[in-house]
Amino acid sequence: MKEVMTKNRLKEAFEKVNPGEKIMNLFITAGFPAIDDTADLILNYEKNGANIIELGMPFSDPLADGPTIQYSSEVAISNGLTMDNIFDIVKKVRASSDIPVVLMGYLNPLLNYGLDEFFQKAENSGVDGLILPDVPVEESDIINDLALKHHVPLIYLVAPNSSDERMRLVDEKSNGFVYCVSVTGITGARKGEEVQDSVNRFIERVNKNIKNNPVLVGFGISSHADAMNISAKTDGFVVGSALINNIRSVHPQKNWKEEHFKFVRSLKYGS
Amino acid sequence: MITSAKPKKSYDFPSAKGYFGKFGGKFVPEILIPAIEELEIAYNEAKNDENFKKERLFHLREYVGRPTPLTFANRLTSHYGTGKIYLKREDLCHTGAHKINNTIGQVMLAQRMGKKRIIAETGAGQHGVATATVCAKFDLECIVYMGEEDMRRQKLNVDRMRLLGAEVRSVTSGSRTLKDATNEAIRDWVTNVHDTFYIIGSAVGPHPYPMMVRDFHDVIGLETEQQILEKEGRLPDYVLACVGGGSNAIGIFYRFVEHEDIKLIGIEAAGEGALTNRTAATFAQGKPGVLHGSLSYLLQTGQGQVALAHSISAGLDYPGVGPEHAHLFDTGRVKYVPVTDTEAMDAVRRTSELEGIIPAIETAHAMAWLETLMPELSKDDIVVINCSGRGDKDMGTISEYFYPQDNGGTK
């Protein structure tokens, strides 16, 4: 793992967890349900148990995502969200919090923005990592040098059908953590129980092959029980679609945020 | 005068990593990496397997009906009074378009790889029909994703697919056209990658698809070369083809790419105008971007969201283009020009009236460029147009366009 020069919030997040505590990484689409909500949601996620934030950069054609994240992405785009808005959200969070913020999205909006400028602004606004599901390690040349130069760690995914050799390659290329897609499928496609079996066998292989990075498991987690089961033998878990579905179930009631944060707390600590 | 088209091997794309110059690649989620690696290995083996080649040629001859004729278009030629126009008759392929050259190849590969479930995306429905057809022939389960809007525009093809035993799944996300059908097909593939083969219908997608689709359509260029040599004793001066994703175009261009004297022209769908926001003219207005697994040219907004394409032709209504075309555009080897909805519809009528051939609206875009090209030519210039599909499937659109108030009158 290549060390970065600036303050490594991501590394610290893994170092400072309590014994037995699982890292909770929450995914939220920037600009959903409204552009002004995002920074506030992130700060409150931290207060309710989140250790890392994955901030989704919406894309019109998110082909690795299911209907939930397609929906939140569409809403964000129609709200007029821009890449600069995303950097502003990160800056706003950074003003009062050290919670690591990892940007997650698809390559095209970055290409359109200009890769140089993207990485420069990511560094300046305090971004702690980048996940691009449509840029697998074989295409990483397009971003590697800029990511290194601007100290933005790149995080790659492994899937149950990734070979042992490939898992080791992903481990070598990743910097911060490795993201395990727990079930073959798009985000939000499967329910917790169905996930369990394939996960156990998969996690054994992951733990055998991923030696340099912490491991987070995602895709299919919608409750505390899911989270605990799935992340039993890893460093933590990622929740995305379930979080957005919960917002959809309470927004725009008057106290929607309170209700939503209760759900967030329950994901981490049970109810 | 050029008389032989022996490849000089100076044009050797894609690279091992799947790049045509700067374009191409494998921009897909991790879950699909093993699948496209498996596909690449299987394709490279099949390509060099004499039995596979023989069987493919057998199906192309006995089932698809190849070789397709190279028809001299005498009345179109007289109409312009310059040059000589030939039509490469892909419209005479079984199912009515070139698409089946590719689906035969891919379904044979799926069978070879032991995949039992076939998925496909379709815009105009031609690729969906061609896929449903070969799945019936090869006894494989077939699911076709089609945008809700396209299902309305191409109802006849929807029913053809159903009759052939395929399940047509309506796609209601995004613009409800080809782009979104492709997204859904990829999502299906991500979910069912262990037993599913994705038959992509154009020269798009992650490596090895653009190469494989091109190779399966290369038969168009090969036959054209032989046929024009027989008829004229020399190679053509111009080769024209319409470009959406670009499969029929790359199929006829590839054989001629190294012959710098042969002018290759790709015709894009300009919709209501190449510089309006109701267009599918990717090269006129797009810039490099990534969609559906490869880096190519892409119509997009100022924020890098994929723009909605528009064309009266469902088959060209796509905001991207195959990566090999992006390379041929950047190097200047192929000239890409836009043709509007109106110009294409005029060409539908002209080709029907003068040649007795009702072309697909996609194909008519290439025919429409004759209006610009022919007046510039000398008497001996030879022009070949890839007549990629027939227009029967478009009769709904054609009726609405030409005969809106018609209640069963005579003309």
XYZ file of C-alpha atoms in Angstrom:
682
model
C 0.000 0.000 0.000
C 1.379 3.369 -0.998
C 1.327 5.892 1.826
C -0.092 9.314 1.132
C 1.524 12.485 2.379
C -1.417 14.443 3.695
C -3.446 13.698 6.768
C -4.784 10.209 6.225
C -8.307 10.382 7.565
C -9.201 7.055 6.016
C -6.348 5.240 7.729
C -7.169 6.921 11.016
C -10.787 5.851 10.757
C -9.715 2.222 10.677
C -7.157 2.729 13.444
C -9.422 4.454 15.893
C -12.386 2.039 15.914
C -13.153 0.459 19.275
C -12.406 -3.242 19.739
C -15.267 -5.191 18.188
C -16.708 -2.139 16.445
C -17.434 -2.487 12.752
C -16.709 0.343 10.372
C -20.001 1.681 9.013
C -19.574 3.207 5.587
C -22.680 4.987 4.329
C -23.356 5.796 0.699
C -25.432 8.829 -0.133
C -25.978 10.379 -3.555
C -24.802 13.994 -3.569
C -27.749 16.305 -4.220
C -30.397 13.866 -2.974
C -33.071 14.634 -1.943
C -31.882 18.252 -2.357
C -28.446 19.806 -2.881
C -28.608 21.637 0.457
C -29.402 18.445 2.377
C -26.240 16.513 1.615
C -23.652 18.122 3.900
C -26.118 18.104 6.801
C -26.931 14.430 6.208
C -23.244 13.529 6.228
C -22.521 15.390 9.477
C -25.472 13.712 11.138
C -24.491 10.292 9.803
C -21.223 10.764 11.631
C -23.067 11.592 14.855
C -25.176 8.473 14.429
C -22.342 6.012 13.992
C -20.948 6.360 10.458
C -17.172 6.011 10.207
C -16.786 6.676 6.486
C -18.960 8.397 3.884
C -19.194 7.375 0.267
C -20.474 10.369 -1.574
C -22.104 9.378 -4.845
C -21.445 11.540 -7.890
C -24.631 11.038 -9.868
C -24.457 9.774 -13.443
C -27.270 9.464 -15.964
C -26.356 5.879 -16.842
C -25.218 4.140 -13.641
C -24.952 0.648 -15.072
C -23.601 -0.994 -11.909
C -26.495 0.353 -9.838
C -30.035 -0.804 -9.270
C -33.275 1.172 -9.428
C -32.789 2.897 -6.053
C -29.512 4.594 -6.900
C -30.723 5.226 -10.453
C -33.596 7.102 -8.841
C -31.502 9.151 -6.414
C -29.090 9.947 -9.239
C -31.907 11.135 -11.482
C -33.258 13.350 -8.701
C -29.819 14.834 -8.042
C -29.205 15.517 -11.736
C -32.610 17.137 -12.132
C -31.840 19.243 -9.050
C -29.039 20.674 -11.187
C -26.171 19.250 -9.153
C -22.725 20.005 -10.597
C -19.266 18.648 -9.867
C -18.436 21.956 -8.185
C -21.446 21.480 -5.887
C -19.953 18.148 -4.856
C -16.624 19.736 -3.949
C -18.498 22.428 -2.020
C -20.334 19.737 -0.048
C -17.030 18.104 0.868
C -15.565 21.469 1.935
C -18.594 22.164 4.078
C -18.216 18.807 5.815
C -14.481 19.353 6.192
C -15.059 22.669 7.957
C -16.368 20.865 11.027
C -15.552 17.174 10.668
C -12.742 14.737 9.975
C -15.006 11.951 8.747
C -13.392 10.446 5.642
C -15.313 11.212 2.458
C -14.750 8.890 -0.477
C -16.214 9.940 -3.813
C -17.941 7.231 -5.805
C -19.200 7.496 -9.352
C -18.617 6.811 -13.005
C -15.758 7.979 -15.156
C -17.577 10.115 -17.731
C -18.465 13.139 -15.581
C -14.811 13.243 -14.457
C -13.553 13.142 -18.049
C -15.970 15.892 -18.932
C -14.855 18.011 -15.972
C -11.204 17.432 -16.849
C -9.205 14.825 -14.918
C -6.477 17.276 -13.891
C -8.904 19.737 -12.468
C -10.974 17.008 -10.837
C -8.072 15.582 -8.877
C -6.740 18.988 -7.955
C -10.115 20.076 -6.570
C -10.632 16.730 -4.865
C -7.364 17.209 -3.011
C -8.068 20.822 -2.142
C -11.556 20.184 -0.835
C -10.491 17.295 1.375
C -11.596 14.173 -0.477
C -10.166 10.976 1.027
C -10.551 8.470 -1.758
C -12.162 7.606 -5.065
C -14.175 4.596 -6.226
C -15.079 4.326 -9.906
C -16.952 1.079 -10.556
C -16.498 1.393 -14.313
C -12.735 1.767 -14.045
C -11.349 -1.673 -13.188
C -7.637 -2.068 -12.444
C -6.782 -2.737 -16.098
C -7.979 0.741 -17.023
C -6.432 2.485 -14.012
C -3.639 4.051 -16.100
C -6.062 6.780 -17.034
C -6.190 8.047 -13.405
C -3.251 6.494 -11.524
C -0.677 9.236 -11.889
C -3.080 12.038 -11.113
C -4.444 10.175 -8.098
C -0.916 9.745 -6.726
C 0.081 13.318 -7.453
C -2.964 14.688 -5.678
C -3.005 12.158 -2.840
C -6.420 10.773 -3.630
C -6.346 7.041 -2.793
C -7.994 4.765 -5.329
C -10.241 2.039 -4.001
C -11.137 -0.980 -6.135
C -13.755 -3.672 -5.856
C -13.597 -7.440 -5.685
C -16.508 -9.738 -6.484
C -17.277 -13.378 -5.699
C -16.198 -14.320 -9.201
C -12.837 -12.547 -8.880
C -10.002 -15.067 -8.957
C -7.478 -15.272 -6.097
C -4.882 -13.775 -8.391
C -7.168 -10.907 -9.232
C -7.957 -10.224 -5.583
C -4.230 -9.873 -4.935
C -3.924 -7.466 -7.851
C -6.820 -5.364 -6.529
C -5.223 -5.367 -3.087
C -1.959 -4.137 -4.563
C -3.677 -1.347 -6.522
C -6.043 -0.229 -3.757
C -5.153 2.282 -1.135
C -7.417 2.765 1.890
C -9.651 -0.270 1.784
C -10.935 -2.921 -0.587
C -14.621 -2.923 -1.350
C -16.199 -6.370 -1.564
C -19.298 -6.674 -3.631
C -21.010 -9.310 -1.555
C -23.333 -10.848 -4.080
C -23.115 -11.072 -7.853
C -25.454 -8.338 -8.832
C -26.247 -4.708 -9.040
C -26.663 -2.610 -5.908
C -29.877 -3.071 -4.012
C -30.826 -6.218 -5.894
C -30.786 -8.792 -3.127
C -32.154 -9.335 0.366
C -29.989 -10.049 3.388
C -30.624 -13.773 3.902
C -29.964 -14.648 0.319
C -26.690 -12.822 0.552
C -25.328 -14.807 3.491
C -24.237 -18.098 1.908
C -22.291 -16.738 -0.981
C -20.749 -14.172 1.323
C -19.231 -16.669 3.752
C -17.328 -18.554 1.083
C -16.345 -15.332 -0.605
C -15.080 -13.678 2.582
C -12.830 -16.645 3.319
C -11.114 -16.111 -0.002
C -11.000 -12.365 0.498
C -9.282 -12.734 3.862
C -6.789 -15.142 2.341
C -5.892 -12.776 -0.500
C -6.377 -9.209 0.704
C -3.437 -8.573 3.005
C -2.572 -4.895 2.616
C -5.928 -3.216 3.035
C -8.895 -3.327 5.376
C -11.983 -4.940 3.862
C -15.519 -3.551 3.711
C -18.483 -5.548 2.436
C -21.403 -3.990 0.642
C -24.390 -4.554 -1.626
C -27.501 -6.022 -0.072
C -27.321 -4.791 3.542
C -30.539 -3.268 4.859
C -30.538 -3.923 8.616
C -28.269 -4.174 11.643
C -28.602 -7.961 11.556
C -27.538 -8.069 7.891
C -24.646 -5.803 8.653
C -23.395 -7.854 11.580
C -23.744 -11.168 9.743
C -22.070 -9.998 6.605
C -19.236 -8.108 8.208
C -18.477 -10.658 10.976
C -15.119 -11.509 9.481
C -14.290 -8.189 7.864
C -13.534 -4.666 9.057
C -16.967 -3.328 8.307
C -19.841 -2.832 5.946
C -21.301 -0.439 3.387
C -24.983 0.545 3.173
C -26.286 2.435 0.161
C -29.602 1.504 -1.421
C -31.270 0.794 1.940
C -30.271 4.241 3.168
C -31.764 5.927 0.122
C -34.893 3.782 0.328
C -35.277 4.885 3.936
C -35.079 8.539 2.911
C -37.707 7.879 0.261
C -39.990 6.355 2.900
C -39.810 9.388 5.236
C -39.074 12.354 2.962
C -40.633 14.949 2.815
C -42.436 14.480 6.147
C -41.725 17.325 8.533
C -39.412 15.357 10.796
C -37.955 13.191 8.055
C -34.374 13.713 9.051
C -34.964 12.646 12.658
C -36.704 9.505 11.452
C -33.934 8.837 8.985
C -31.165 9.278 11.551
C -32.946 6.810 13.833
C -32.652 4.284 11.036
C -28.971 5.118 10.594
C -28.328 4.611 14.305
C -30.176 1.289 14.196
C -28.012 0.081 11.323
C -24.945 0.496 13.453
C -26.176 -0.347 16.927
C -29.391 -2.305 16.436
C -32.717 -1.078 17.710
C -6.567 2.194 -60.515
C -6.921 -0.136 -57.545
C -7.590 -3.757 -58.356
C -6.608 -5.705 -55.287
C -7.533 -5.367 -51.657
C -4.831 -7.517 -50.075
C -4.491 -6.196 -46.537
C -1.145 -4.519 -45.922
C -1.416 -5.052 -42.175
C -0.528 -1.450 -41.504
C -3.880 -1.169 -39.813
C -3.784 -3.543 -36.872
C -6.414 -2.690 -34.297
C -7.440 -3.234 -31.578
C -4.343 -3.566 -29.398
C -4.031 -6.419 -26.914
C -5.745 -4.203 -24.337
C -8.637 -3.559 -26.682
C -7.727 -0.069 -27.898
C -8.240 1.445 -31.324
C -5.706 4.229 -30.941
C -6.975 6.193 -27.955
C -10.419 4.595 -27.953
C -11.962 1.387 -26.674
C -10.916 -0.436 -23.505
C -12.874 -2.342 -20.877
C -14.675 0.164 -18.679
C -16.885 -2.325 -16.881
C -17.671 -3.258 -13.275
C -15.341 -5.772 -11.648
C -18.025 -8.488 -11.786
C -17.927 -8.469 -15.581
C -14.152 -8.696 -15.889
C -14.023 -12.503 -15.596
C -16.865 -12.734 -18.127
C -15.209 -10.582 -20.772
C -11.881 -12.320 -20.212
C -13.585 -15.688 -20.688
C -15.261 -14.328 -23.818
C -12.013 -13.001 -25.229
C -10.269 -16.345 -24.769
C -13.207 -18.239 -26.281
C -13.412 -15.868 -29.239
C -9.697 -16.031 -29.982
C -9.874 -19.835 -29.932
C -12.967 -19.941 -32.116
C -11.520 -17.463 -34.599
C -8.643 -19.809 -35.309
C -10.708 -22.985 -35.286
C -11.335 -24.250 -38.819
C -14.507 -26.044 -37.735
C -15.948 -22.893 -36.213
C -15.162 -20.941 -39.371
C -16.691 -23.620 -41.574
C -19.826 -23.892 -39.493
C -20.250 -20.123 -39.458
C -19.904 -19.899 -43.224
C -22.369 -22.781 -43.560
C -24.993 -20.898 -41.515
C -24.301 -17.654 -43.359
C -24.888 -19.428 -46.666
C -27.722 -21.805 -45.801
C -29.624 -19.809 -43.219
C -28.820 -16.129 -43.682
C -28.770 -16.382 -47.482
C -25.278 -15.112 -48.221
C -23.678 -13.912 -50.351
C -26.053 -10.998 -50.684
C -26.051 -9.355 -54.149
C -24.279 -6.166 -55.097
C -27.051 -4.565 -57.117
C -26.364 -1.869 -59.708
C -28.822 0.922 -58.943
C -29.479 1.984 -62.545
C -32.312 4.425 -61.929
C -30.655 6.141 -58.966
C -27.542 6.394 -61.127
C -29.514 7.949 -64.030
C -31.281 10.235 -61.563
C -27.981 11.828 -60.573
C -26.389 11.498 -64.008
C -22.886 11.002 -62.591
C -20.955 8.031 -61.220
C -22.228 4.519 -60.759
C -24.166 3.501 -57.688
C -24.142 -0.025 -56.307
C -26.145 -1.290 -53.338
C -24.749 -4.020 -51.100
C -27.970 -5.812 -50.361
C -27.832 -6.606 -46.637
C -31.569 -5.926 -46.661
C -31.881 -9.347 -48.297
C -30.365 -11.174 -45.344
C -32.752 -13.401 -43.403
C -34.649 -11.156 -40.922
C -34.152 -8.142 -43.164
C -30.896 -6.565 -42.057
C -27.164 -7.160 -41.628
C -27.596 -7.766 -37.891
C -27.885 -11.540 -38.246
C -24.264 -11.858 -39.491
C -23.255 -10.944 -35.963
C -25.901 -12.839 -34.014
C -25.067 -16.096 -35.818
C -21.423 -15.657 -34.822
C -22.163 -14.720 -31.222
C -24.771 -17.433 -30.655
C -22.298 -20.032 -31.945
C -19.795 -18.681 -29.457
C -22.359 -18.818 -26.638
C -23.079 -22.435 -27.488
C -19.372 -23.219 -27.578
C -18.992 -21.636 -24.121
C -21.917 -23.633 -22.726
C -24.088 -20.587 -21.967
C -27.801 -21.380 -21.939
C -29.323 -17.966 -21.491
C -29.012 -15.200 -24.068
C -29.722 -11.528 -23.465
C -29.690 -8.678 -25.940
C -30.613 -5.010 -26.235
C -32.423 -3.589 -29.192
C -33.337 -0.178 -30.549
C -35.161 -0.564 -33.865
C -35.772 -4.192 -33.031
C -33.621 -5.515 -35.871
C -30.912 -6.813 -33.559
C -33.580 -8.150 -31.187
C -35.242 -10.020 -34.033
C -31.898 -11.310 -35.291
C -31.064 -12.533 -31.781
C -34.483 -14.093 -31.174
C -34.147 -15.815 -34.546
C -30.814 -17.465 -33.856
C -31.939 -18.399 -30.330
C -34.890 -20.243 -31.835
C -32.574 -21.932 -34.330
C -30.008 -22.869 -31.656
C -32.601 -23.662 -28.933
C -31.500 -21.102 -26.350
C -33.504 -18.985 -23.899
C -33.712 -15.393 -25.155
C -34.494 -12.160 -23.325
C -34.470 -8.880 -25.221
C -34.417 -5.480 -23.513
C -36.164 -2.745 -25.445
C -37.051 0.819 -24.537
C -40.736 1.453 -23.989
C -40.629 4.250 -26.572
C -39.016 1.974 -29.145
C -41.556 -0.778 -28.437
C -44.214 1.680 -29.496
C -42.319 2.790 -32.614
C -41.419 -0.751 -33.647
C -44.460 -2.766 -32.588
C -44.107 -5.154 -35.504
C -40.613 -6.190 -34.437
C -41.781 -6.648 -30.840
C -44.369 -9.145 -32.044
C -41.838 -10.850 -34.311
C -39.545 -11.419 -31.321
C -42.433 -12.804 -29.270
C -43.437 -15.115 -32.070
C -39.855 -16.358 -32.233
C -40.103 -17.331 -28.578
C -38.181 -14.471 -26.992
C -39.263 -12.530 -23.936
C -39.244 -8.789 -24.655
C -38.683 -6.739 -21.496
C -39.870 -3.177 -21.620
C -37.345 -0.632 -20.324
C -38.870 2.394 -18.652
C -35.748 4.077 -17.284
C -34.104 7.181 -18.753
C -35.039 8.022 -22.330
C -36.707 4.614 -22.837
C -34.683 3.972 -25.975
C -31.594 2.017 -27.033
C -29.204 3.570 -24.491
C -31.429 2.555 -21.606
C -32.127 -0.891 -23.043
C -28.355 -1.368 -23.123
C -28.067 -0.280 -19.472
C -30.691 -2.844 -18.485
C -29.055 -5.603 -20.514
C -25.743 -4.859 -18.778
C -27.485 -4.916 -15.377
C -28.990 -8.299 -16.240
C -25.547 -9.522 -17.270
C -24.011 -8.269 -14.002
C -26.682 -10.186 -12.068
C -26.655 -13.417 -14.093
C -23.114 -13.479 -15.361
C -22.530 -17.168 -14.497
C -24.934 -18.587 -17.104
C -25.706 -15.667 -19.398
C -24.214 -14.594 -22.715
C -24.801 -10.998 -23.758
C -25.143 -10.664 -27.538
C -24.319 -7.006 -28.163
C -25.851 -5.745 -31.383
C -23.411 -3.110 -32.495
C -19.678 -2.489 -32.632
C -19.829 -0.977 -29.148
C -19.272 -2.177 -25.578
C -16.130 -3.342 -23.805
C -13.335 -5.198 -25.571
C -13.607 -7.755 -27.185
C -17.099 -6.816 -28.442
C -16.209 -4.032 -30.896
C -13.585 -6.271 -32.499
C -15.783 -9.371 -32.504
C -18.816 -7.597 -33.969
C -16.625 -6.060 -36.661
C -15.101 -9.428 -37.529
C -18.531 -11.059 -37.817
C -19.658 -8.314 -40.212
C -16.415 -8.264 -42.188
C -18.129 -10.672 -44.601
C -19.978 -7.625 -46.001
C -16.748 -5.958 -47.105
C -15.216 -9.208 -48.311
C -18.151 -9.986 -50.588
C -18.319 -6.390 -51.794
C -14.678 -6.526 -52.785
C -15.110 -9.731 -54.805
C -18.347 -8.584 -56.401
C -17.162 -5.155 -57.474
C -14.014 -6.688 -58.944
C -16.193 -9.084 -60.959
C -18.526 -6.343 -62.153
C -16.162 -3.417 -62.644
C -12.695 -4.927 -62.569
C -11.684 -2.507 -59.885
C -12.433 -1.362 -56.381
C -14.915 1.429 -55.632
C -14.017 5.089 -55.184
C -16.544 5.685 -52.421
C -18.090 3.452 -49.776
C -21.037 4.817 -47.806
C -22.779 3.439 -44.735
C -25.010 4.795 -41.990
C -23.558 4.901 -38.465
C -25.428 4.537 -35.187
C -23.236 2.258 -33.084
C -21.620 1.514 -36.411
C -21.782 -2.245 -37.050
C -22.870 -2.240 -40.698
C -20.427 0.579 -41.430
C -17.411 -1.113 -39.861
C -18.448 -4.345 -41.605
C -18.115 -2.770 -45.026
C -15.298 -0.283 -44.217
C -12.854 -2.632 -42.525
C -11.828 -4.432 -45.698
C -11.086 -1.140 -47.436
C -9.497 0.831 -44.621
C -5.935 0.321 -45.811
C -6.729 1.514 -49.315
C -6.258 5.191 -48.744
C -7.625 6.035 -52.202
C -11.039 4.638 -51.362
C -13.075 7.315 -49.680
C -15.065 5.980 -46.758
C -18.048 7.998 -45.583
C -20.063 7.297 -42.451
C -23.466 8.961 -42.263
C -24.754 9.946 -38.829
C -28.326 10.739 -37.888
C -28.621 14.500 -37.422
C -32.236 14.282 -36.251
C -33.638 17.791 -36.531
C -30.146 19.174 -37.272
C -26.581 18.225 -36.368
C -26.109 21.271 -34.145
C -29.548 21.249 -32.503
C -30.275 19.447 -29.235
C -32.526 17.017 -31.111
C -29.796 15.017 -32.791
C -27.910 11.725 -32.717
C -24.884 13.087 -34.622
C -22.176 11.944 -32.214
C -19.180 13.172 -34.208
C -20.763 16.496 -35.115
C -21.482 17.406 -31.509
C -20.047 14.852 -29.084
C -16.737 14.654 -27.303
C -14.698 11.737 -25.974
C -16.413 9.928 -23.116
C -17.202 6.565 -21.591
C -20.523 4.791 -21.967
C -21.379 1.091 -22.028
C -17.860 -0.118 -21.446
C -15.704 1.800 -23.874
C -14.078 5.155 -24.436
C -15.398 6.730 -27.613
C -17.238 9.843 -28.730
C -20.384 10.613 -26.775
C -23.197 13.151 -26.814
C -23.172 14.682 -23.353
C -24.239 17.630 -21.278
C -21.902 20.237 -19.810
C -21.797 18.134 -16.625
C -20.846 14.922 -18.417
C -24.292 13.352 -18.205
C -25.207 11.373 -21.297
C -27.425 13.492 -23.536
C -30.646 12.182 -24.975
C -30.208 11.388 -28.628
C -32.922 12.005 -31.179
C -33.464 10.472 -34.581
C -36.573 9.461 -36.462
C -34.737 6.179 -36.899
C -34.840 4.063 -33.745
C -31.702 2.205 -34.823
C -29.578 5.363 -34.964
C -31.083 6.919 -31.846
C -27.972 6.362 -29.733
C -25.733 8.990 -28.076
C -22.523 7.000 -28.542
C -20.645 5.303 -31.370
C -18.279 2.341 -31.607
C -14.666 3.039 -30.525
C -13.174 1.965 -33.858
C -15.206 4.672 -35.575
C -13.873 7.174 -33.030
C -10.375 6.168 -34.073
C -11.204 6.368 -37.785
C -12.716 9.793 -37.176
C -9.747 11.099 -35.203
C -7.253 9.878 -37.788
C -9.376 11.298 -40.600
C -9.516 7.949 -42.418
C -13.298 7.980 -42.478
C -15.316 11.129 -43.026
C -18.472 11.328 -40.903
C -21.319 13.505 -42.093
C -24.772 14.271 -40.706
C -28.126 13.708 -42.427
C -31.399 14.992 -40.989
C -34.698 13.176 -40.402
C -36.244 15.015 -43.356
C -33.390 14.207 -45.732
C -33.513 10.559 -44.691
C -37.282 10.340 -45.223
C -36.924 11.915 -48.672
C -34.381 9.201 -49.441
C -36.794 6.497 -48.251
C -39.262 7.689 -50.863
C -36.680 8.216 -53.616
C -35.083 4.792 -53.183
C -38.506 3.148 -53.081
C -39.733 4.907 -56.225
C -36.528 4.613 -58.262
C -35.217 1.216 -57.238
C -38.213 -0.674 -55.917
C -36.360 -1.054 -52.640
C -37.925 0.269 -49.448
C -34.873 0.885 -47.275
C -34.829 0.952 -43.492
C -34.848 4.552 -42.266
C -31.354 3.900 -40.863
C -30.138 2.868 -44.326
C -31.914 5.801 -45.964
C -29.538 8.137 -44.108
C -26.705 6.748 -46.252
C -28.871 7.038 -49.404
C -29.572 10.673 -48.549
C -25.897 11.596 -48.736
C -25.987 10.818 -52.469
C -27.722 14.206 -52.879
C -24.523 15.905 -51.702
C -21.986 13.469 -53.083
C -23.172 12.635 -56.599
C -23.093 16.140 -58.136
C -19.376 16.319 -57.245
C -18.462 13.065 -58.999
C -17.261 12.260 -62.477
C -18.989 9.752 -64.725
C -16.663 6.840 -63.928
C -16.673 7.108 -60.146
C -17.983 4.003 -58.414
C -20.030 4.382 -55.256
C -21.048 1.471 -53.033
C -23.703 1.980 -50.380
C -24.276 -0.560 -47.679
C -28.016 -1.155 -47.974
C -28.052 -2.377 -44.388
C -31.732 -3.144 -43.901
C -35.165 -3.155 -45.396
C -37.898 -0.735 -44.400
C -40.805 -3.064 -43.702
C -40.282 -2.651 -39.954
C -40.530 1.133 -40.390
C -43.887 1.154 -42.155
C -45.585 2.567 -39.043
C -43.255 5.581 -38.963
C -43.337 5.900 -42.745
C -47.157 5.886 -42.798
C -47.363 8.560 -40.100
C -44.805 10.648 -41.967
C -46.051 10.435 -45.573
C -49.713 9.570 -45.230
C -50.903 11.139 -41.955
C -54.459 11.850 -43.090
C -54.791 8.816 -45.244
C -57.855 6.696 -44.669
C -57.158 3.989 -47.201
C -57.076 6.052 -50.427
C -55.084 5.009 -53.462
C -51.865 7.046 -53.332
